[in-house]
Tab-separated table of C-alpha atoms and ligand atoms in Angstrom:
chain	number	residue	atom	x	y	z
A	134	UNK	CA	97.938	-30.270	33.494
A	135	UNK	CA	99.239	-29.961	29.589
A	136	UNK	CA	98.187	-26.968	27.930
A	137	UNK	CA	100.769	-27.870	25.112
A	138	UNK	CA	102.596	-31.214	24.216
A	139	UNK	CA	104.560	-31.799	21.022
A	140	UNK	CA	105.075	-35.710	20.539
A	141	UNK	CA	107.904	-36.617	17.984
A	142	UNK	CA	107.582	-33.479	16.215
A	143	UNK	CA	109.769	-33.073	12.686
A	144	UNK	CA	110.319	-30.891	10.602
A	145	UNK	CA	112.242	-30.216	7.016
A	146	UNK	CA	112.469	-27.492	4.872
A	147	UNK	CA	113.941	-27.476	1.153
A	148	UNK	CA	116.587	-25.254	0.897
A	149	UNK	CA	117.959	-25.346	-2.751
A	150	UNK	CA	117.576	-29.329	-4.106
A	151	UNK	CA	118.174	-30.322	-0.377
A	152	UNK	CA	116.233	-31.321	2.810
A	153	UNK	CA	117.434	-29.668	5.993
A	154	UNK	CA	115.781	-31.362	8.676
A	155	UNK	CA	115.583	-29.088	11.762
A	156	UNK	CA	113.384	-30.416	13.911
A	157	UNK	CA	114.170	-34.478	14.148
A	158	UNK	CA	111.312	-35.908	16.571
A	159	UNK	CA	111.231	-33.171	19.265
A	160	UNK	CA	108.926	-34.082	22.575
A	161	UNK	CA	107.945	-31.702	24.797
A	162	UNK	CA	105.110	-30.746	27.390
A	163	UNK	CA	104.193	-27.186	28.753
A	164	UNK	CA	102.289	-27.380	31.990
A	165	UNK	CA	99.404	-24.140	32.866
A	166	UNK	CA	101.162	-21.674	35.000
A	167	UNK	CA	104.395	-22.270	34.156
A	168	UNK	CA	107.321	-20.595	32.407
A	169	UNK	CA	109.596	-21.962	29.986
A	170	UNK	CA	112.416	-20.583	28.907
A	171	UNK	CA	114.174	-22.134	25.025
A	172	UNK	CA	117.877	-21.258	25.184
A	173	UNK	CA	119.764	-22.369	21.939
A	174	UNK	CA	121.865	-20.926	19.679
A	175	UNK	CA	121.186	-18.784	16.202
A	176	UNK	CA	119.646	-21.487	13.769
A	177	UNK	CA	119.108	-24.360	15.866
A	178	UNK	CA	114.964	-24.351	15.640
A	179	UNK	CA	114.392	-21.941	18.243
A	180	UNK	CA	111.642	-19.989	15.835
A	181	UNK	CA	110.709	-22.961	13.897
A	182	UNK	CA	109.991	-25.179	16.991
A	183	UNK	CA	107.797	-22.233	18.684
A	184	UNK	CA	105.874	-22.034	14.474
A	185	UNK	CA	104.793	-25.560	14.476
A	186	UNK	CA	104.162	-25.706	18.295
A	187	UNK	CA	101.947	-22.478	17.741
A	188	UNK	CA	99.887	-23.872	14.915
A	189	UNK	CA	101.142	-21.832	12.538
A	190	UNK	CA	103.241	-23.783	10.466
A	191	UNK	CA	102.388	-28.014	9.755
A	192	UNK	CA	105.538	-30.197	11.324
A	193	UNK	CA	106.442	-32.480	9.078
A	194	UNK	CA	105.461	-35.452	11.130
A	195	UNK	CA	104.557	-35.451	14.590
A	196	UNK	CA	101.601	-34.272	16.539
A	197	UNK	CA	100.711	-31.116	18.858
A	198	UNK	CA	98.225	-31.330	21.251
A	199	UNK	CA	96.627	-28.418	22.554
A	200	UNK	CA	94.685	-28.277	25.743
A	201	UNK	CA	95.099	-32.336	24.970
A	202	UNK	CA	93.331	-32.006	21.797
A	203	UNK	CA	95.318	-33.459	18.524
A	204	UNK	CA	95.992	-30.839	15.369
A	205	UNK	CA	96.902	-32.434	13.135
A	206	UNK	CA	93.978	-33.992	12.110
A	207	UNK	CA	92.024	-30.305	11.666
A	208	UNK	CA	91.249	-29.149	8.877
A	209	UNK	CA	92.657	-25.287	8.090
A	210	UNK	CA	89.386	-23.464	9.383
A	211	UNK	CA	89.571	-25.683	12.639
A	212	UNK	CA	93.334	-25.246	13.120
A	213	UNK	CA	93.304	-21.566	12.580
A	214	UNK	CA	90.328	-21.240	15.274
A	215	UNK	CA	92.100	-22.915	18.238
A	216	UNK	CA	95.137	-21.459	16.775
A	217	UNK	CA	93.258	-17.987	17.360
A	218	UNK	CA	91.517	-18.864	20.562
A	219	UNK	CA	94.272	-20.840	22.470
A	220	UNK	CA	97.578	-19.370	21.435
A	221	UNK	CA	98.921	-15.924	21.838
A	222	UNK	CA	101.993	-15.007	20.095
A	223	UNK	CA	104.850	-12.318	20.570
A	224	UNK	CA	107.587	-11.111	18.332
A	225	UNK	CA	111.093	-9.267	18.368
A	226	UNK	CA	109.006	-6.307	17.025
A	227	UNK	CA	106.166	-5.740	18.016
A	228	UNK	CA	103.908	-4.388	15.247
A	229	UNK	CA	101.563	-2.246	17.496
A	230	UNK	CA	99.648	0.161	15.155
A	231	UNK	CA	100.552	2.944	15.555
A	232	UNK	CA	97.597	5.195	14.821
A	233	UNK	CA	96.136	3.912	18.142
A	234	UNK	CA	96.687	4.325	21.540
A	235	UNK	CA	98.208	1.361	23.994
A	236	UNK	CA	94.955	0.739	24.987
A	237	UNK	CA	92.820	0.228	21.847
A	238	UNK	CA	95.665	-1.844	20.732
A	239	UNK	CA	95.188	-4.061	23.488
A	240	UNK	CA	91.477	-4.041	23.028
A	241	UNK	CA	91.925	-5.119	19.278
A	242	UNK	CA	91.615	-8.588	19.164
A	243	UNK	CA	88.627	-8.725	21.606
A	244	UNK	CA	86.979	-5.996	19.535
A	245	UNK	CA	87.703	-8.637	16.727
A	246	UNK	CA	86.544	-11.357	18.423
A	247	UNK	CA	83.055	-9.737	19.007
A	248	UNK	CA	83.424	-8.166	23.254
A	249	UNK	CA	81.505	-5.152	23.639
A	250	UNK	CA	83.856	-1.760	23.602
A	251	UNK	CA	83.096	-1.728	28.077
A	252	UNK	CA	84.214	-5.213	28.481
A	253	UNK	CA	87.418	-5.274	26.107
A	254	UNK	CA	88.390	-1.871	27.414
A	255	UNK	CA	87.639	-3.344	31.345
A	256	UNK	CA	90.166	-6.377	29.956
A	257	UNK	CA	92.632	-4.699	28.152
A	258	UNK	CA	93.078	-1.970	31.476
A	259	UNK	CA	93.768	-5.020	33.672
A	260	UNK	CA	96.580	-6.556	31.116
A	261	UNK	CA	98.144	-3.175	31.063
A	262	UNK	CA	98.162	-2.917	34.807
A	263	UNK	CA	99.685	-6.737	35.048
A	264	UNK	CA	102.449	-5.740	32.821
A	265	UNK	CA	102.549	-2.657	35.055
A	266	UNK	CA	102.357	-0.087	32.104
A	267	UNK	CA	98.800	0.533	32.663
A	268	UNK	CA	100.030	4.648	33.345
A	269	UNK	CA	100.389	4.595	29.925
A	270	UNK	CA	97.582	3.553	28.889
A	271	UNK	CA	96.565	6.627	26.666
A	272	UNK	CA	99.690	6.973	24.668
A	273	UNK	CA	100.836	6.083	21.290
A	274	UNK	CA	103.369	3.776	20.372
A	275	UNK	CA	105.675	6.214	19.064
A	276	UNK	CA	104.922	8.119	23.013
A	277	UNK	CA	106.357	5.242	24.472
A	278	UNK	CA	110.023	3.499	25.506
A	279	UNK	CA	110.989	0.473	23.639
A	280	UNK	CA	110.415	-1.282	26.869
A	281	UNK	CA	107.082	-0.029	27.314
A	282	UNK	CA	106.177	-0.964	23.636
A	283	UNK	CA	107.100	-4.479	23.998
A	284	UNK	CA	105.042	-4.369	27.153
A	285	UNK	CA	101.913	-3.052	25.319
A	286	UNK	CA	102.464	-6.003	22.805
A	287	UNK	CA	102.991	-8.545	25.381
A	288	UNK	CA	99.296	-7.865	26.911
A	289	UNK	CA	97.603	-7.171	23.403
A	290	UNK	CA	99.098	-10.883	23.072
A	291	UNK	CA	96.728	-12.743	25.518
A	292	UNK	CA	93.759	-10.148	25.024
A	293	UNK	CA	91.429	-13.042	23.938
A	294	UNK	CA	92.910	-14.807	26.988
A	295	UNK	CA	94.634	-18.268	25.041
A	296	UNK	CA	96.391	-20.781	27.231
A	297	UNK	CA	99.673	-20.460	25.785
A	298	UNK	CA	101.975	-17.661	25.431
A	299	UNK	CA	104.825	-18.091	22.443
A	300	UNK	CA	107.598	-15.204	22.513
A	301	UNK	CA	110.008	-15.846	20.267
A	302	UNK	CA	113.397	-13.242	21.324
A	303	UNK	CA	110.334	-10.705	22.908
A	304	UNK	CA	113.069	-8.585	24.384
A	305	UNK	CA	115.795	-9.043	21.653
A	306	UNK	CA	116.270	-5.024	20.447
A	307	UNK	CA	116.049	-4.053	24.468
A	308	UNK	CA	119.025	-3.226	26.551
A	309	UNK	CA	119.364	-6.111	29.560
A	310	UNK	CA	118.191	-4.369	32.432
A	311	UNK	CA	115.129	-2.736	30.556
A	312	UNK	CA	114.484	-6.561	29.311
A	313	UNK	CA	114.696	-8.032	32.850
A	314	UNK	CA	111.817	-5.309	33.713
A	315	UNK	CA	110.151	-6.772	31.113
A	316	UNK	CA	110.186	-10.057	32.098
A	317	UNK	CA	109.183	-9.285	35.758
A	318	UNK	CA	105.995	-7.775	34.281
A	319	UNK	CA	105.617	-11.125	32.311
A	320	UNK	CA	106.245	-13.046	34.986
A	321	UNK	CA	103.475	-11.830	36.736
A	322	UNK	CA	100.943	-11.584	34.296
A	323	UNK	CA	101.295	-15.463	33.582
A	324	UNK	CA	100.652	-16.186	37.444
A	325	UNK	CA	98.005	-13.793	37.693
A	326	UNK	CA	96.202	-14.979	34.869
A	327	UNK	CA	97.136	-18.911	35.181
A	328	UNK	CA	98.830	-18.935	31.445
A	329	UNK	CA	101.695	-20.787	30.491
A	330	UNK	CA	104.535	-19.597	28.536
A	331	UNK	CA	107.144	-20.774	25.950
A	332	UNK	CA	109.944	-18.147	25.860
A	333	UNK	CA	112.739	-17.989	22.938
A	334	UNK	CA	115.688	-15.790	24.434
A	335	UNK	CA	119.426	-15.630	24.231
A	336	UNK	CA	119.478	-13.665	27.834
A	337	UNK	CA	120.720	-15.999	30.056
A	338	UNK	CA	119.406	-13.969	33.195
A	339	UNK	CA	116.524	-13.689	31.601
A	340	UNK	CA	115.987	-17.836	31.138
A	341	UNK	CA	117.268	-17.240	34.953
A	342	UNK	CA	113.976	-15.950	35.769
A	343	UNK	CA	111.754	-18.795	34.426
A	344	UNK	CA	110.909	-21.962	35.887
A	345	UNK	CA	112.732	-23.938	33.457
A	346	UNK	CA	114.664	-23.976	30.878
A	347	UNK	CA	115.435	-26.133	27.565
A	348	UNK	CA	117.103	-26.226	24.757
A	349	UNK	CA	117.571	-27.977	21.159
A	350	UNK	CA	119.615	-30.670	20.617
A	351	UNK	CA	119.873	-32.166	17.073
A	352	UNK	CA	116.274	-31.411	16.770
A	353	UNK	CA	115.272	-32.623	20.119
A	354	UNK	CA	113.781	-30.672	23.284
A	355	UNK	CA	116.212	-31.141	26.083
A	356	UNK	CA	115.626	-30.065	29.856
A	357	UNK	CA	118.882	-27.811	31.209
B	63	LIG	P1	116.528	-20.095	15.389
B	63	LIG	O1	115.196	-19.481	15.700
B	63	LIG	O2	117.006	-21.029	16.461
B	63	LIG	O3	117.577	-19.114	15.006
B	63	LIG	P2	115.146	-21.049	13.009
B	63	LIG	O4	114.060	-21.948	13.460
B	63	LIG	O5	114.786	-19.668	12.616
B	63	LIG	O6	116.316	-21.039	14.112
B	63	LIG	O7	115.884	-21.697	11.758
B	63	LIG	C1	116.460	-22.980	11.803
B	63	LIG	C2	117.018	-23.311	10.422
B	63	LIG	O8	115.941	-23.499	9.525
B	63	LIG	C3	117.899	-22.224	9.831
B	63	LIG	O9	118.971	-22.865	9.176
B	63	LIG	C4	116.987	-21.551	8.838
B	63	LIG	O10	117.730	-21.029	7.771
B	63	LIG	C5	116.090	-22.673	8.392
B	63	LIG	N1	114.747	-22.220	7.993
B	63	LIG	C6	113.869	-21.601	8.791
B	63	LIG	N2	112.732	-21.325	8.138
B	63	LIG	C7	112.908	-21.770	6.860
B	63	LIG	C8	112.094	-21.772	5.681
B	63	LIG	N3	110.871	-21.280	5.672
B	63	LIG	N4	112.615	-22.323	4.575
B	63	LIG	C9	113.850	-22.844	4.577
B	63	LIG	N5	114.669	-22.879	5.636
B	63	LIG	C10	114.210	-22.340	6.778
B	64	LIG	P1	112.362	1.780	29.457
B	64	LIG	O1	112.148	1.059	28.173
B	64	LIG	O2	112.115	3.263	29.392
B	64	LIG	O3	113.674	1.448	30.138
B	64	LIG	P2	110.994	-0.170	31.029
B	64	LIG	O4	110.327	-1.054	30.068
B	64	LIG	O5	112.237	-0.603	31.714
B	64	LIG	O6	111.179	1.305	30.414
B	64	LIG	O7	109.889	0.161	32.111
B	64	LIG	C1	110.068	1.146	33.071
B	64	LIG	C2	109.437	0.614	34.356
B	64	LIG	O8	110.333	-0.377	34.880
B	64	LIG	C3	109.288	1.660	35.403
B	64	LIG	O9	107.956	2.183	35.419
B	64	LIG	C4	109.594	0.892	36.665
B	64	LIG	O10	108.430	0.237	37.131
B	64	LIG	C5	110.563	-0.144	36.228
B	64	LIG	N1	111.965	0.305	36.400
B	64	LIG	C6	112.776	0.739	35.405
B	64	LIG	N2	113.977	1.040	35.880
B	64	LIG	C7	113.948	0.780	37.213
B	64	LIG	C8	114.894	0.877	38.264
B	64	LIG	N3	116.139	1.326	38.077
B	64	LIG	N4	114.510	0.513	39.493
B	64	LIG	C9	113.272	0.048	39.707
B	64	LIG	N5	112.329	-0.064	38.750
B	64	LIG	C10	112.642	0.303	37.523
């Protein structure tokens, strides 16, 4: 069961007069409720491949299915909309505001996306508790561990419940054993809530802890 499939995915950027090409007809297929980890080194496409797989960059040619359904043929008001309702994205840093507490940050995007105040709150209590920092649930980011912020932005990240969970280096600033923690929490949340997730890391015990692993080759997906 597919949730995401690239299919001879390129892309180029111009970099000064010349084409790089970084992508050069990548394949690739995540199934629902499973975890992938994308081990490569510093420049190889890592961030780009998890852009254009996320809908938020165009590949230069290819296509990217998601839930089986073909992008590239939407127009920008379509793409951003399964974009928004189908893909849930997390960064190095994790851009929590900070005037809020963990759990109206996690409430957000389903406050956004029209839930009444009882049911996002109801939601965003049950993601907290999945990434087990639901005890915290009352704090500010600046109240909480870099650990626990990167938890808070991992469950505001699948609020509006997508299919697909991109991190690109989620636990890059934390220490290893804090970042393993992390990715227990993660772990769990993608079973419990039958997600799938794409996982850019340099950790190798963290890609440890996925169900499989990949990497880029000269622009193509490769199984490890
Ligand atoms: P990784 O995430 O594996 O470190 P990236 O996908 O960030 O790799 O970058 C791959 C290559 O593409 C790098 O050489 C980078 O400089 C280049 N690149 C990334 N984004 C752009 C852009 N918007 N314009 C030009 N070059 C880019
Ligand atoms: P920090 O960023 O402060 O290191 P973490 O993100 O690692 O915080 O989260 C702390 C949580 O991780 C704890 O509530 C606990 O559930 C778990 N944890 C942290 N350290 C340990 C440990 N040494 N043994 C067992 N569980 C731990």
């Amino acid at each position: 069961d597919a949730v995401l499939r690239i299919e001879g995915v390129e892309k180029n950027y111009e970099q000064g007069g010349n084409i790089l090409s970084i992508l050069k007809g990548a394949d690739f297929t995540l199934n629902r409720g499973e975890t992938v980890a994308l081990v490569a080194p510093s420049g190889a496409g890592k961030s780009t491949l998890l852009h254009v797989a996320g809908l938020l960059e165009h590949p230069t040619a290819g296509e990217v299915f998601v839930a089986g359904k073909a992008s590239s043929g939407l127009g920008d008001d379509a793409r951003t909309a399964m974009r928004l309702s189908d893909i849930g994205f997390v960064y190095q840093f994790h851009h929590l505001l900070p005037e809020f507490t963990a759990l109206e940050n996690v409430m957000m995007p389903q406050m956004i996306a029209g839930l009444s105040h009882a049911d996002a709150s109801e939601r965003a209590r049950q993601l907290l508790d999945y990434m087990r920092i639901g005890h915290r649930a009352e704090h500010r980011p600046a109240e909480l561990s870099g650990g626990e912020q990167q938890r808070v932005a991992i469950a505001r990240s699948v609020s509006n419940a997508p299919l697909v969970l991109l991190a690109d280096e989620p636990t890059g600033n934390l220490d290893p054993v804090t970042a393993g923690y992390v990715f227990e929490a993660l772990n769990a949340l993608v079973r419990q809530s039958g997600l799938a997730a794409l996982i850019a890391t340099h950790n190798h015990d963290i890609a440890a802890m996925m169900d499989r692993r990949v990497t880029l080759d000269e622009g193509k997906v490769v199984e490890t």
